[in-house]
């Protein structure tokens, strides 16, 4: 699983690929539509889509002459599962910080 998580992180490290995923999250889109929405050439968008496809973050299907891409949620679920212990760690620390701030708030009335 760690290898797939590392591959997912590597693919998501690029802001353009994250932007492509955000666009595909709304709905599946053909390459041409992504080119129209991004400040990249068609070969540039296709290179990013290949990285996302190799990381299994998107699927592609042919519709006549077009290739339509869609988000594939499985790798993101694996990433979320890997992050869960860290999220619990931070949730506990943030709760402790909130309690501390509440306890030291000078505007709060004390009995």
PDB file of N, CA and C in Angstrom:
ATOM      1  N   UNK A   1       0.830  -1.200   0.000  1.00  0.00           N
ATOM      2  CA  UNK A   1       0.000   0.000   0.000  1.00  0.00           C
ATOM      3  C   UNK A   1       0.867   1.253   0.000  1.00  0.00           C
ATOM      4  N   UNK A   2       2.000   1.222   0.741  1.00  0.00           N
ATOM      5  CA  UNK A   2       2.827   2.421   0.828  1.00  0.00           C
ATOM      6  C   UNK A   2       3.328   2.862  -0.541  1.00  0.00           C
ATOM      7  N   UNK A   3       3.640   1.917  -1.408  1.00  0.00           N
ATOM      8  CA  UNK A   3       4.121   2.259  -2.746  1.00  0.00           C
ATOM      9  C   UNK A   3       3.056   3.046  -3.511  1.00  0.00           C
ATOM     10  N   UNK A   4       1.793   2.603  -3.399  1.00  0.00           N
ATOM     11  CA  UNK A   4       0.711   3.321  -4.096  1.00  0.00           C
ATOM     12  C   UNK A   4       0.481   4.698  -3.484  1.00  0.00           C
ATOM     13  N   UNK A   5       0.610   4.799  -2.159  1.00  0.00           N
ATOM     14  CA  UNK A   5       0.454   6.102  -1.505  1.00  0.00           C
ATOM     15  C   UNK A   5       1.558   7.040  -1.973  1.00  0.00           C
ATOM     16  N   UNK A   6       2.783   6.533  -2.078  1.00  0.00           N
ATOM     17  CA  UNK A   6       3.903   7.353  -2.551  1.00  0.00           C
ATOM     18  C   UNK A   6       3.669   7.803  -3.987  1.00  0.00           C
ATOM     19  N   UNK A   7       3.164   6.909  -4.822  1.00  0.00           N
ATOM     20  CA  UNK A   7       2.861   7.257  -6.207  1.00  0.00           C
ATOM     21  C   UNK A   7       1.772   8.322  -6.264  1.00  0.00           C
ATOM     22  N   UNK A   8       0.773   8.177  -5.416  1.00  0.00           N
ATOM     23  CA  UNK A   8      -0.311   9.168  -5.365  1.00  0.00           C
ATOM     24  C   UNK A   8       0.223  10.521  -4.933  1.00  0.00           C
ATOM     25  N   UNK A   9       1.043  10.553  -3.872  1.00  0.00           N
ATOM     26  CA  UNK A   9       1.642  11.811  -3.432  1.00  0.00           C
ATOM     27  C   UNK A   9       2.462  12.445  -4.548  1.00  0.00           C
ATOM     28  N   UNK A  10       3.248  11.648  -5.241  1.00  0.00           N
ATOM     29  CA  UNK A  10       4.089  12.179  -6.315  1.00  0.00           C
ATOM     30  C   UNK A  10       3.239  12.795  -7.421  1.00  0.00           C
ATOM     31  N   UNK A  11       2.148  12.129  -7.767  1.00  0.00           N
ATOM     32  CA  UNK A  11       1.272  12.660  -8.815  1.00  0.00           C
ATOM     33  C   UNK A  11       0.575  13.941  -8.363  1.00  0.00           C
ATOM     34  N   UNK A  12       0.207  14.002  -7.080  1.00  0.00           N
ATOM     35  CA  UNK A  12      -0.515  15.166  -6.559  1.00  0.00           C
ATOM     36  C   UNK A  12       0.412  16.325  -6.204  1.00  0.00           C
ATOM     37  N   UNK A  13       1.714  16.108  -6.270  1.00  0.00           N
ATOM     38  CA  UNK A  13       2.662  17.165  -5.915  1.00  0.00           C
ATOM     39  C   UNK A  13       2.603  18.345  -6.872  1.00  0.00           C
ATOM     40  N   UNK A  14       2.162  18.109  -8.078  1.00  0.00           N
ATOM     41  CA  UNK A  14       2.112  19.170  -9.082  1.00  0.00           C
ATOM     42  C   UNK A  14       0.772  19.914  -9.008  1.00  0.00           C
ATOM     43  N   UNK A  15       0.799  21.244  -8.890  1.00  0.00           N
ATOM     44  CA  UNK A  15      -0.458  21.997  -8.779  1.00  0.00           C
ATOM     45  C   UNK A  15      -1.354  21.886 -10.017  1.00  0.00           C
ATOM     46  N   UNK A  16      -0.765  21.724 -11.182  1.00  0.00           N
ATOM     47  CA  UNK A  16      -1.589  21.576 -12.389  1.00  0.00           C
ATOM     48  C   UNK A  16      -2.362  20.272 -12.340  1.00  0.00           C
ATOM     49  N   UNK A  17      -1.735  19.208 -11.867  1.00  0.00           N
ATOM     50  CA  UNK A  17      -2.445  17.925 -11.770  1.00  0.00           C
ATOM     51  C   UNK A  17      -3.552  18.004 -10.733  1.00  0.00           C
ATOM     52  N   UNK A  18      -3.320  18.730  -9.646  1.00  0.00           N
ATOM     53  CA  UNK A  18      -4.394  18.907  -8.655  1.00  0.00           C
ATOM     54  C   UNK A  18      -5.544  19.706  -9.272  1.00  0.00           C
ATOM     55  N   UNK A  19      -5.205  20.695 -10.088  1.00  0.00           N
ATOM     56  CA  UNK A  19      -6.254  21.482 -10.749  1.00  0.00           C
ATOM     57  C   UNK A  19      -7.050  20.610 -11.722  1.00  0.00           C
ATOM     58  N   UNK A  20      -6.364  19.738 -12.438  1.00  0.00           N
ATOM     59  CA  UNK A  20      -7.063  18.818 -13.347  1.00  0.00           C
ATOM     60  C   UNK A  20      -8.008  17.923 -12.552  1.00  0.00           C
ATOM     61  N   UNK A  21      -7.541  17.386 -11.437  1.00  0.00           N
ATOM     62  CA  UNK A  21      -8.425  16.554 -10.605  1.00  0.00           C
ATOM     63  C   UNK A  21      -9.627  17.341 -10.102  1.00  0.00           C
ATOM     64  N   UNK A  22      -9.400  18.597  -9.722  1.00  0.00           N
ATOM     65  CA  UNK A  22     -10.526  19.432  -9.274  1.00  0.00           C
ATOM     66  C   UNK A  22     -11.557  19.584 -10.386  1.00  0.00           C
ATOM     67  N   UNK A  23     -11.099  19.793 -11.610  1.00  0.00           N
ATOM     68  CA  UNK A  23     -12.023  19.919 -12.739  1.00  0.00           C
ATOM     69  C   UNK A  23     -12.753  18.602 -13.001  1.00  0.00           C
ATOM     70  N   UNK A  24     -12.032  17.498 -12.879  1.00  0.00           N
ATOM     71  CA  UNK A  24     -12.657  16.195 -13.122  1.00  0.00           C
ATOM     72  C   UNK A  24     -13.571  15.784 -11.978  1.00  0.00           C
ATOM     73  N   UNK A  25     -13.371  16.353 -10.812  1.00  0.00           N
ATOM     74  CA  UNK A  25     -14.252  16.059  -9.686  1.00  0.00           C
ATOM     75  C   UNK A  25     -15.676  16.554  -9.974  1.00  0.00           C
ATOM     76  N   UNK A  26     -15.768  17.664 -10.692  1.00  0.00           N
ATOM     77  CA  UNK A  26     -17.096  18.200 -11.057  1.00  0.00           C
ATOM     78  C   UNK A  26     -17.845  17.235 -11.966  1.00  0.00           C
ATOM     79  N   UNK A  27     -17.102  16.683 -12.947  1.00  0.00           N
ATOM     80  CA  UNK A  27     -17.689  15.726 -13.896  1.00  0.00           C
ATOM     81  C   UNK A  27     -16.597  15.224 -14.829  1.00  0.00           C
ATOM     82  N   UNK A  28     -16.807  14.077 -15.466  1.00  0.00           N
ATOM     83  CA  UNK A  28     -15.842  13.614 -16.469  1.00  0.00           C
ATOM     84  C   UNK A  28     -15.747  14.635 -17.606  1.00  0.00           C
ATOM     85  N   UNK A  29     -14.549  14.780 -18.150  1.00  0.00           N
ATOM     86  CA  UNK A  29     -14.334  15.767 -19.211  1.00  0.00           C
ATOM     87  C   UNK A  29     -13.415  15.210 -20.298  1.00  0.00           C
ATOM     88  N   UNK A  30     -13.670  15.607 -21.539  1.00  0.00           N
ATOM     89  CA  UNK A  30     -12.748  15.240 -22.618  1.00  0.00           C
ATOM     90  C   UNK A  30     -11.479  16.107 -22.542  1.00  0.00           C
ATOM     91  N   UNK A  31     -10.415  15.614 -23.137  1.00  0.00           N
ATOM     92  CA  UNK A  31      -9.137  16.327 -23.116  1.00  0.00           C
ATOM     93  C   UNK A  31      -9.298  17.751 -23.647  1.00  0.00           C
ATOM     94  N   UNK A  32     -10.017  17.910 -24.744  1.00  0.00           N
ATOM     95  CA  UNK A  32     -10.177  19.235 -25.354  1.00  0.00           C
ATOM     96  C   UNK A  32     -10.793  20.247 -24.403  1.00  0.00           C
ATOM     97  N   UNK A  33     -11.731  19.805 -23.602  1.00  0.00           N
ATOM     98  CA  UNK A  33     -12.345  20.712 -22.633  1.00  0.00           C
ATOM     99  C   UNK A  33     -11.342  21.111 -21.554  1.00  0.00           C
ATOM    100  N   UNK A  34     -10.523  20.154 -21.116  1.00  0.00           N
ATOM    101  CA  UNK A  34      -9.485  20.485 -20.129  1.00  0.00           C
ATOM    102  C   UNK A  34      -8.484  21.481 -20.712  1.00  0.00           C
ATOM    103  N   UNK A  35      -8.145  21.308 -21.976  1.00  0.00           N
ATOM    104  CA  UNK A  35      -7.226  22.245 -22.640  1.00  0.00           C
ATOM    105  C   UNK A  35      -7.831  23.645 -22.641  1.00  0.00           C
ATOM    106  N   UNK A  36      -9.123  23.748 -22.911  1.00  0.00           N
ATOM    107  CA  UNK A  36      -9.794  25.055 -22.921  1.00  0.00           C
ATOM    108  C   UNK A  36      -9.803  25.707 -21.546  1.00  0.00           C
ATOM    109  N   UNK A  37      -9.827  24.904 -20.488  1.00  0.00           N
ATOM    110  CA  UNK A  37      -9.931  25.434 -19.124  1.00  0.00           C
ATOM    111  C   UNK A  37      -8.584  25.697 -18.454  1.00  0.00           C
ATOM    112  N   UNK A  38      -7.519  25.194 -19.037  1.00  0.00           N
ATOM    113  CA  UNK A  38      -6.194  25.319 -18.429  1.00  0.00           C
ATOM    114  C   UNK A  38      -5.266  26.143 -19.323  1.00  0.00           C
ATOM    115  N   UNK A  39      -4.289  26.803 -18.724  1.00  0.00           N
ATOM    116  CA  UNK A  39      -3.348  27.601 -19.522  1.00  0.00           C
ATOM    117  C   UNK A  39      -2.207  26.738 -20.081  1.00  0.00           C
ATOM    118  N   UNK A  40      -2.567  25.591 -20.666  1.00  0.00           N
ATOM    119  CA  UNK A  40      -1.577  24.668 -21.209  1.00  0.00           C
ATOM    120  C   UNK A  40      -1.974  24.250 -22.612  1.00  0.00           C
ATOM    121  N   UNK A  41      -0.984  23.808 -23.363  1.00  0.00           N
ATOM    122  CA  UNK A  41      -1.253  23.252 -24.686  1.00  0.00           C
ATOM    123  C   UNK A  41      -1.834  21.846 -24.523  1.00  0.00           C
ATOM    124  N   UNK A  42      -2.364  21.309 -25.619  1.00  0.00           N
ATOM    125  CA  UNK A  42      -2.907  19.954 -25.580  1.00  0.00           C
ATOM    126  C   UNK A  42      -1.832  18.935 -25.196  1.00  0.00           C
ATOM    127  N   UNK A  43      -0.599  19.022 -25.748  1.00  0.00           N
ATOM    128  CA  UNK A  43       0.421  18.060 -25.309  1.00  0.00           C
ATOM    129  C   UNK A  43       0.752  18.191 -23.818  1.00  0.00           C
ATOM    130  N   UNK A  44       0.725  19.410 -23.291  1.00  0.00           N
ATOM    131  CA  UNK A  44       0.994  19.616 -21.866  1.00  0.00           C
ATOM    132  C   UNK A  44      -0.075  18.976 -20.994  1.00  0.00           C
ATOM    133  N   UNK A  45      -1.325  19.181 -21.347  1.00  0.00           N
ATOM    134  CA  UNK A  45      -2.433  18.570 -20.593  1.00  0.00           C
ATOM    135  C   UNK A  45      -2.339  17.051 -20.692  1.00  0.00           C
ATOM    136  N   UNK A  46      -2.035  16.552 -21.875  1.00  0.00           N
ATOM    137  CA  UNK A  46      -1.940  15.100 -22.057  1.00  0.00           C
ATOM    138  C   UNK A  46      -0.817  14.498 -21.219  1.00  0.00           C
ATOM    139  N   UNK A  47       0.297  15.198 -21.078  1.00  0.00           N
ATOM    140  CA  UNK A  47       1.392  14.695 -20.227  1.00  0.00           C
ATOM    141  C   UNK A  47       0.931  14.582 -18.771  1.00  0.00           C
ATOM    142  N   UNK A  48       0.223  15.608 -18.294  1.00  0.00           N
ATOM    143  CA  UNK A  48      -0.279  15.563 -16.908  1.00  0.00           C
ATOM    144  C   UNK A  48      -1.315  14.454 -16.743  1.00  0.00           C
ATOM    145  N   UNK A  49      -2.173  14.280 -17.728  1.00  0.00           N
ATOM    146  CA  UNK A  49      -3.173  13.207 -17.660  1.00  0.00           C
ATOM    147  C   UNK A  49      -2.505  11.838 -17.662  1.00  0.00           C
ATOM    148  N   UNK A  50      -1.412  11.689 -18.394  1.00  0.00           N
ATOM    149  CA  UNK A  50      -0.701  10.409 -18.396  1.00  0.00           C
ATOM    150  C   UNK A  50      -0.151  10.091 -17.005  1.00  0.00           C
ATOM    151  N   UNK A  51       0.406  11.112 -16.316  1.00  0.00           N
ATOM    152  CA  UNK A  51       0.915  10.902 -14.960  1.00  0.00           C
ATOM    153  C   UNK A  51      -0.236  10.501 -14.034  1.00  0.00           C
ATOM    154  N   UNK A  52      -1.366  11.189 -14.145  1.00  0.00           N
ATOM    155  CA  UNK A  52      -2.534  10.859 -13.312  1.00  0.00           C
ATOM    156  C   UNK A  52      -3.057   9.459 -13.626  1.00  0.00           C
ATOM    157  N   UNK A  53      -3.050   9.101 -14.897  1.00  0.00           N
ATOM    158  CA  UNK A  53      -3.503   7.766 -15.294  1.00  0.00           C
ATOM    159  C   UNK A  53      -2.538   6.690 -14.791  1.00  0.00           C
ATOM    160  N   UNK A  54      -1.235   6.944 -14.901  1.00  0.00           N
ATOM    161  CA  UNK A  54      -0.233   5.983 -14.414  1.00  0.00           C
ATOM    162  C   UNK A  54      -0.328   5.787 -12.900  1.00  0.00           C
ATOM    163  N   UNK A  55      -0.767   6.830 -12.187  1.00  0.00           N
ATOM    164  CA  UNK A  55      -0.966   6.744 -10.735  1.00  0.00           C
ATOM    165  C   UNK A  55      -2.347   6.202 -10.384  1.00  0.00           C
ATOM    166  N   UNK A  56      -3.117   5.821 -11.390  1.00  0.00           N
ATOM    167  CA  UNK A  56      -4.481   5.281 -11.222  1.00  0.00           C
ATOM    168  C   UNK A  56      -5.438   6.283 -10.601  1.00  0.00           C
ATOM    169  N   UNK A  57      -5.139   7.569 -10.738  1.00  0.00           N
ATOM    170  CA  UNK A  57      -6.026   8.603 -10.184  1.00  0.00           C
ATOM    171  C   UNK A  57      -7.155   8.971 -11.134  1.00  0.00           C
ATOM    172  N   UNK A  58      -7.019   8.632 -12.409  1.00  0.00           N
ATOM    173  CA  UNK A  58      -8.075   8.899 -13.382  1.00  0.00           C
ATOM    174  C   UNK A  58      -8.271   7.677 -14.261  1.00  0.00           C
ATOM    175  N   UNK A  59      -9.460   7.586 -14.826  1.00  0.00           N
ATOM    176  CA  UNK A  59      -9.748   6.578 -15.845  1.00  0.00           C
ATOM    177  C   UNK A  59     -10.000   7.315 -17.155  1.00  0.00           C
ATOM    178  N   UNK A  60      -9.871   6.600 -18.234  1.00  0.00           N
ATOM    179  CA  UNK A  60     -10.116   7.199 -19.546  1.00  0.00           C
ATOM    180  C   UNK A  60     -10.979   6.243 -20.354  1.00  0.00           C
ATOM    181  N   UNK A  61     -11.905   6.820 -21.106  1.00  0.00           N
ATOM    182  CA  UNK A  61     -12.726   6.015 -22.002  1.00  0.00           C
ATOM    183  C   UNK A  61     -12.845   6.752 -23.327  1.00  0.00           C
ATOM    184  N   UNK A  62     -12.950   5.998 -24.369  1.00  0.00           N
ATOM    185  CA  UNK A  62     -13.086   6.581 -25.698  1.00  0.00           C
ATOM    186  C   UNK A  62     -14.562   6.805 -26.000  1.00  0.00           C
ATOM    187  N   UNK A  63     -14.863   7.992 -26.499  1.00  0.00           N
ATOM    188  CA  UNK A  63     -16.209   8.318 -27.002  1.00  0.00           C
ATOM    189  C   UNK A  63     -16.010   8.863 -28.405  1.00  0.00           C
ATOM    190  N   UNK A  64     -16.257   8.017 -29.384  1.00  0.00           N
ATOM    191  CA  UNK A  64     -15.987   8.367 -30.785  1.00  0.00           C
ATOM    192  C   UNK A  64     -14.523   8.779 -30.909  1.00  0.00           C
ATOM    193  N   UNK A  65     -14.251  10.018 -31.304  1.00  0.00           N
ATOM    194  CA  UNK A  65     -12.874  10.493 -31.471  1.00  0.00           C
ATOM    195  C   UNK A  65     -12.303  11.111 -30.196  1.00  0.00           C
ATOM    196  N   UNK A  66     -13.113  11.240 -29.157  1.00  0.00           N
ATOM    197  CA  UNK A  66     -12.660  11.915 -27.922  1.00  0.00           C
ATOM    198  C   UNK A  66     -12.261  10.912 -26.866  1.00  0.00           C
ATOM    199  N   UNK A  67     -11.342  11.371 -26.001  1.00  0.00           N
ATOM    200  CA  UNK A  67     -10.964  10.588 -24.825  1.00  0.00           C
ATOM    201  C   UNK A  67     -11.476  11.356 -23.613  1.00  0.00           C
ATOM    202  N   UNK A  68     -12.332  10.705 -22.825  1.00  0.00           N
ATOM    203  CA  UNK A  68     -12.972  11.349 -21.683  1.00  0.00           C
ATOM    204  C   UNK A  68     -12.336  10.802 -20.404  1.00  0.00           C
ATOM    205  N   UNK A  69     -11.921  11.720 -19.549  1.00  0.00           N
ATOM    206  CA  UNK A  69     -11.261  11.364 -18.293  1.00  0.00           C
ATOM    207  C   UNK A  69     -12.192  11.582 -17.116  1.00  0.00           C
ATOM    208  N   UNK A  70     -12.049  10.734 -16.096  1.00  0.00           N
ATOM    209  CA  UNK A  70     -12.849  10.835 -14.870  1.00  0.00           C
ATOM    210  C   UNK A  70     -11.951  10.486 -13.683  1.00  0.00           C
ATOM    211  N   UNK A  71     -12.307  11.014 -12.509  1.00  0.00           N
ATOM    212  CA  UNK A  71     -11.564  10.721 -11.284  1.00  0.00           C
ATOM    213  C   UNK A  71     -11.820   9.284 -10.873  1.00  0.00           C
ATOM    214  N   UNK A  72     -10.769   8.623 -10.432  1.00  0.00           N
ATOM    215  CA  UNK A  72     -10.864   7.280  -9.867  1.00  0.00           C
ATOM    216  C   UNK A  72     -10.596   7.417  -8.370  1.00  0.00           C
ATOM    217  N   UNK A  73     -11.593   7.172  -7.507  1.00  0.00           N
ATOM    218  CA  UNK A  73     -11.460   7.484  -6.077  1.00  0.00           C
ATOM    219  C   UNK A  73     -10.604   6.517  -5.260  1.00  0.00           C
ATOM    220  N   UNK A  74     -10.345   5.309  -5.736  1.00  0.00           N
ATOM    221  CA  UNK A  74      -9.645   4.311  -4.918  1.00  0.00           C
ATOM    222  C   UNK A  74      -8.299   4.797  -4.358  1.00  0.00           C
ATOM    223  N   UNK A  75      -7.398   5.343  -5.181  1.00  0.00           N
ATOM    224  CA  UNK A  75      -6.119   5.795  -4.611  1.00  0.00           C
ATOM    225  C   UNK A  75      -6.289   6.917  -3.590  1.00  0.00           C
ATOM    226  N   UNK A  76      -7.290   7.753  -3.780  1.00  0.00           N
ATOM    227  CA  UNK A  76      -7.540   8.825  -2.821  1.00  0.00           C
ATOM    228  C   UNK A  76      -8.056   8.257  -1.503  1.00  0.00           C
ATOM    229  N   UNK A  77      -8.836   7.178  -1.570  1.00  0.00           N
ATOM    230  CA  UNK A  77      -9.299   6.511  -0.348  1.00  0.00           C
ATOM    231  C   UNK A  77      -8.125   5.899   0.402  1.00  0.00           C
ATOM    232  N   UNK A  78      -7.186   5.309  -0.335  1.00  0.00           N
ATOM    233  CA  UNK A  78      -5.993   4.738   0.293  1.00  0.00           C
ATOM    234  C   UNK A  78      -5.158   5.832   0.952  1.00  0.00           C
ATOM    235  N   UNK A  79      -5.038   6.967   0.276  1.00  0.00           N
ATOM    236  CA  UNK A  79      -4.303   8.098   0.840  1.00  0.00           C
ATOM    237  C   UNK A  79      -4.998   8.599   2.104  1.00  0.00           C
ATOM    238  N   UNK A  80      -6.317   8.689   2.060  1.00  0.00           N
ATOM    239  CA  UNK A  80      -7.079   9.119   3.228  1.00  0.00           C
ATOM    240  C   UNK A  80      -6.873   8.152   4.400  1.00  0.00           C
ATOM    241  N   UNK A  81      -6.854   6.851   4.113  1.00  0.00           N
ATOM    242  CA  UNK A  81      -6.634   5.860   5.167  1.00  0.00           C
ATOM    243  C   UNK A  81      -5.231   6.004   5.757  1.00  0.00           C
ATOM    244  N   UNK A  82      -4.259   6.288   4.913  1.00  0.00           N
ATOM    245  CA  UNK A  82      -2.890   6.463   5.397  1.00  0.00           C
ATOM    246  C   UNK A  82      -2.782   7.717   6.267  1.00  0.00           C
ATOM    247  N   UNK A  83      -3.530   8.764   5.924  1.00  0.00           N
ATOM    248  CA  UNK A  83      -3.491  10.015   6.680  1.00  0.00           C
ATOM    249  C   UNK A  83      -4.286   9.975   7.981  1.00  0.00           C
ATOM    250  N   UNK A  84      -5.182   9.017   8.134  1.00  0.00           N
ATOM    251  CA  UNK A  84      -6.087   8.969   9.291  1.00  0.00           C
ATOM    252  C   UNK A  84      -5.370   9.059  10.638  1.00  0.00           C
ATOM    253  N   UNK A  85      -4.302   8.307  10.889  1.00  0.00           N
ATOM    254  CA  UNK A  85      -3.643   8.423  12.198  1.00  0.00           C
ATOM    255  C   UNK A  85      -3.066   9.818  12.444  1.00  0.00           C
ATOM    256  N   UNK A  86      -2.596  10.453  11.395  1.00  0.00           N
ATOM    257  CA  UNK A  86      -2.041  11.801  11.536  1.00  0.00           C
ATOM    258  C   UNK A  86      -3.154  12.809  11.812  1.00  0.00           C
ATOM    259  N   UNK A  87      -4.302  12.583  11.189  1.00  0.00           N
ATOM    260  CA  UNK A  87      -5.451  13.456  11.416  1.00  0.00           C
ATOM    261  C   UNK A  87      -5.900  13.351  12.875  1.00  0.00           C
ATOM    262  N   UNK A  88      -5.912  12.113  13.411  1.00  0.00           N
ATOM    263  CA  UNK A  88      -6.287  11.929  14.823  1.00  0.00           C
ATOM    264  C   UNK A  88      -5.278  12.620  15.731  1.00  0.00           C
ATOM    265  N   UNK A  89      -3.992  12.524  15.401  1.00  0.00           N
ATOM    266  CA  UNK A  89      -2.948  13.188  16.182  1.00  0.00           C
ATOM    267  C   UNK A  89      -3.196  14.695  16.232  1.00  0.00           C
ATOM    268  N   UNK A  90      -3.445  15.288  15.080  1.00  0.00           N
ATOM    269  CA  UNK A  90      -3.661  16.734  15.043  1.00  0.00           C
ATOM    270  C   UNK A  90      -4.986  17.137  15.667  1.00  0.00           C
ATOM    271  N   UNK A  91      -6.003  16.308  15.525  1.00  0.00           N
ATOM    272  CA  UNK A  91      -7.293  16.637  16.136  1.00  0.00           C
ATOM    273  C   UNK A  91      -7.142  16.743  17.648  1.00  0.00           C
ATOM    274  N   UNK A  92      -6.413  15.819  18.253  1.00  0.00           N
ATOM    275  CA  UNK A  92      -6.179  15.868  19.698  1.00  0.00           C
ATOM    276  C   UNK A  92      -5.395  17.099  20.100  1.00  0.00           C
ATOM    277  N   UNK A  93      -4.393  17.446  19.329  1.00  0.00           N
ATOM    278  CA  UNK A  93      -3.586  18.622  19.647  1.00  0.00           C
ATOM    279  C   UNK A  93      -4.377  19.917  19.458  1.00  0.00           C
ATOM    280  N   UNK A  94      -5.201  19.962  18.427  1.00  0.00           N
ATOM    281  CA  UNK A  94      -6.014  21.157  18.210  1.00  0.00           C
ATOM    282  C   UNK A  94      -7.061  21.309  19.311  1.00  0.00           C
ATOM    283  N   UNK A  95      -7.615  20.193  19.762  1.00  0.00           N
ATOM    284  CA  UNK A  95      -8.580  20.252  20.868  1.00  0.00           C
ATOM    285  C   UNK A  95      -7.900  20.757  22.134  1.00  0.00           C
ATOM    286  N   UNK A  96      -6.673  20.303  22.392  1.00  0.00           N
ATOM    287  CA  UNK A  96      -5.926  20.767  23.573  1.00  0.00           C
ATOM    288  C   UNK A  96      -5.612  22.255  23.455  1.00  0.00           C
ATOM    289  N   UNK A  97      -5.269  22.707  22.262  1.00  0.00           N
ATOM    290  CA  UNK A  97      -5.007  24.134  22.051  1.00  0.00           C
ATOM    291  C   UNK A  97      -6.276  24.948  22.294  1.00  0.00           C
ATOM    292  N   UNK A  98      -7.401  24.458  21.802  1.00  0.00           N
ATOM    293  CA  UNK A  98      -8.663  25.172  22.020  1.00  0.00           C
ATOM    294  C   UNK A  98      -8.983  25.282  23.511  1.00  0.00           C
ATOM    295  N   UNK A  99      -8.797  24.193  24.261  1.00  0.00           N
ATOM    296  CA  UNK A  99      -9.034  24.237  25.713  1.00  0.00           C
ATOM    297  C   UNK A  99      -8.103  25.247  26.382  1.00  0.00           C
ATOM    298  N   UNK A 100      -6.845  25.240  25.993  1.00  0.00           N
ATOM    299  CA  UNK A 100      -5.870  26.171  26.572  1.00  0.00           C
ATOM    300  C   UNK A 100      -6.272  27.621  26.281  1.00  0.00           C
ATOM    301  N   UNK A 101      -6.658  27.890  25.046  1.00  0.00           N
ATOM    302  CA  UNK A 101      -7.055  29.252  24.686  1.00  0.00           C
ATOM    303  C   UNK A 101      -8.310  29.673  25.437  1.00  0.00           C
ATOM    304  N   UNK A 102      -9.258  28.752  25.590  1.00  0.00           N
ATOM    305  CA  UNK A 102     -10.463  29.060  26.361  1.00  0.00           C
ATOM    306  C   UNK A 102     -10.117  29.356  27.816  1.00  0.00           C
ATOM    307  N   UNK A 103      -9.193  28.580  28.375  1.00  0.00           N
ATOM    308  CA  UNK A 103      -8.795  28.761  29.782  1.00  0.00           C
ATOM    309  C   UNK A 103      -8.042  30.068  30.007  1.00  0.00           C
ATOM    310  N   UNK A 104      -7.361  30.557  29.005  1.00  0.00           N
ATOM    311  CA  UNK A 104      -6.536  31.765  29.173  1.00  0.00           C
ATOM    312  C   UNK A 104      -7.157  33.004  28.540  1.00  0.00           C
ATOM    313  N   UNK A 105      -8.374  32.901  28.074  1.00  0.00           N
ATOM    314  CA  UNK A 105      -9.049  34.042  27.438  1.00  0.00           C
ATOM    315  C   UNK A 105      -9.401  35.081  28.500  1.00  0.00           C
ATOM    316  N   UNK A 106      -8.795  36.285  28.420  1.00  0.00           N
ATOM    317  CA  UNK A 106      -9.057  37.305  29.431  1.00  0.00           C
ATOM    318  C   UNK A 106     -10.491  37.860  29.331  1.00  0.00           C
ATOM    319  N   UNK A 107     -11.160  37.672  28.228  1.00  0.00           N
ATOM    320  CA  UNK A 107     -12.541  38.163  28.081  1.00  0.00           C
ATOM    321  C   UNK A 107     -13.559  37.247  28.735  1.00  0.00           C
ATOM    322  N   UNK A 108     -13.116  36.065  29.084  1.00  0.00           N
ATOM    323  CA  UNK A 108     -14.023  35.084  29.668  1.00  0.00           C
ATOM    324  C   UNK A 108     -14.207  35.394  31.162  1.00  0.00           C
ATOM    325  N   UNK A 109     -15.476  35.385  31.581  1.00  0.00           N
ATOM    326  CA  UNK A 109     -15.770  35.652  33.012  1.00  0.00           C
ATOM    327  C   UNK A 109     -15.360  34.463  33.847  1.00  0.00           C
ATOM    328  N   UNK A 110     -14.788  34.732  34.960  1.00  0.00           N
ATOM    329  CA  UNK A 110     -14.370  33.679  35.899  1.00  0.00           C
ATOM    330  C   UNK A 110     -15.280  33.734  37.128  1.00  0.00           C
ATOM    331  N   UNK A 111     -15.653  32.582  37.683  1.00  0.00           N
ATOM    332  CA  UNK A 111     -16.534  32.587  38.871  1.00  0.00           C
ATOM    333  C   UNK A 111     -15.797  33.038  40.111  1.00  0.00           C
TER     334      UNK A 111
END
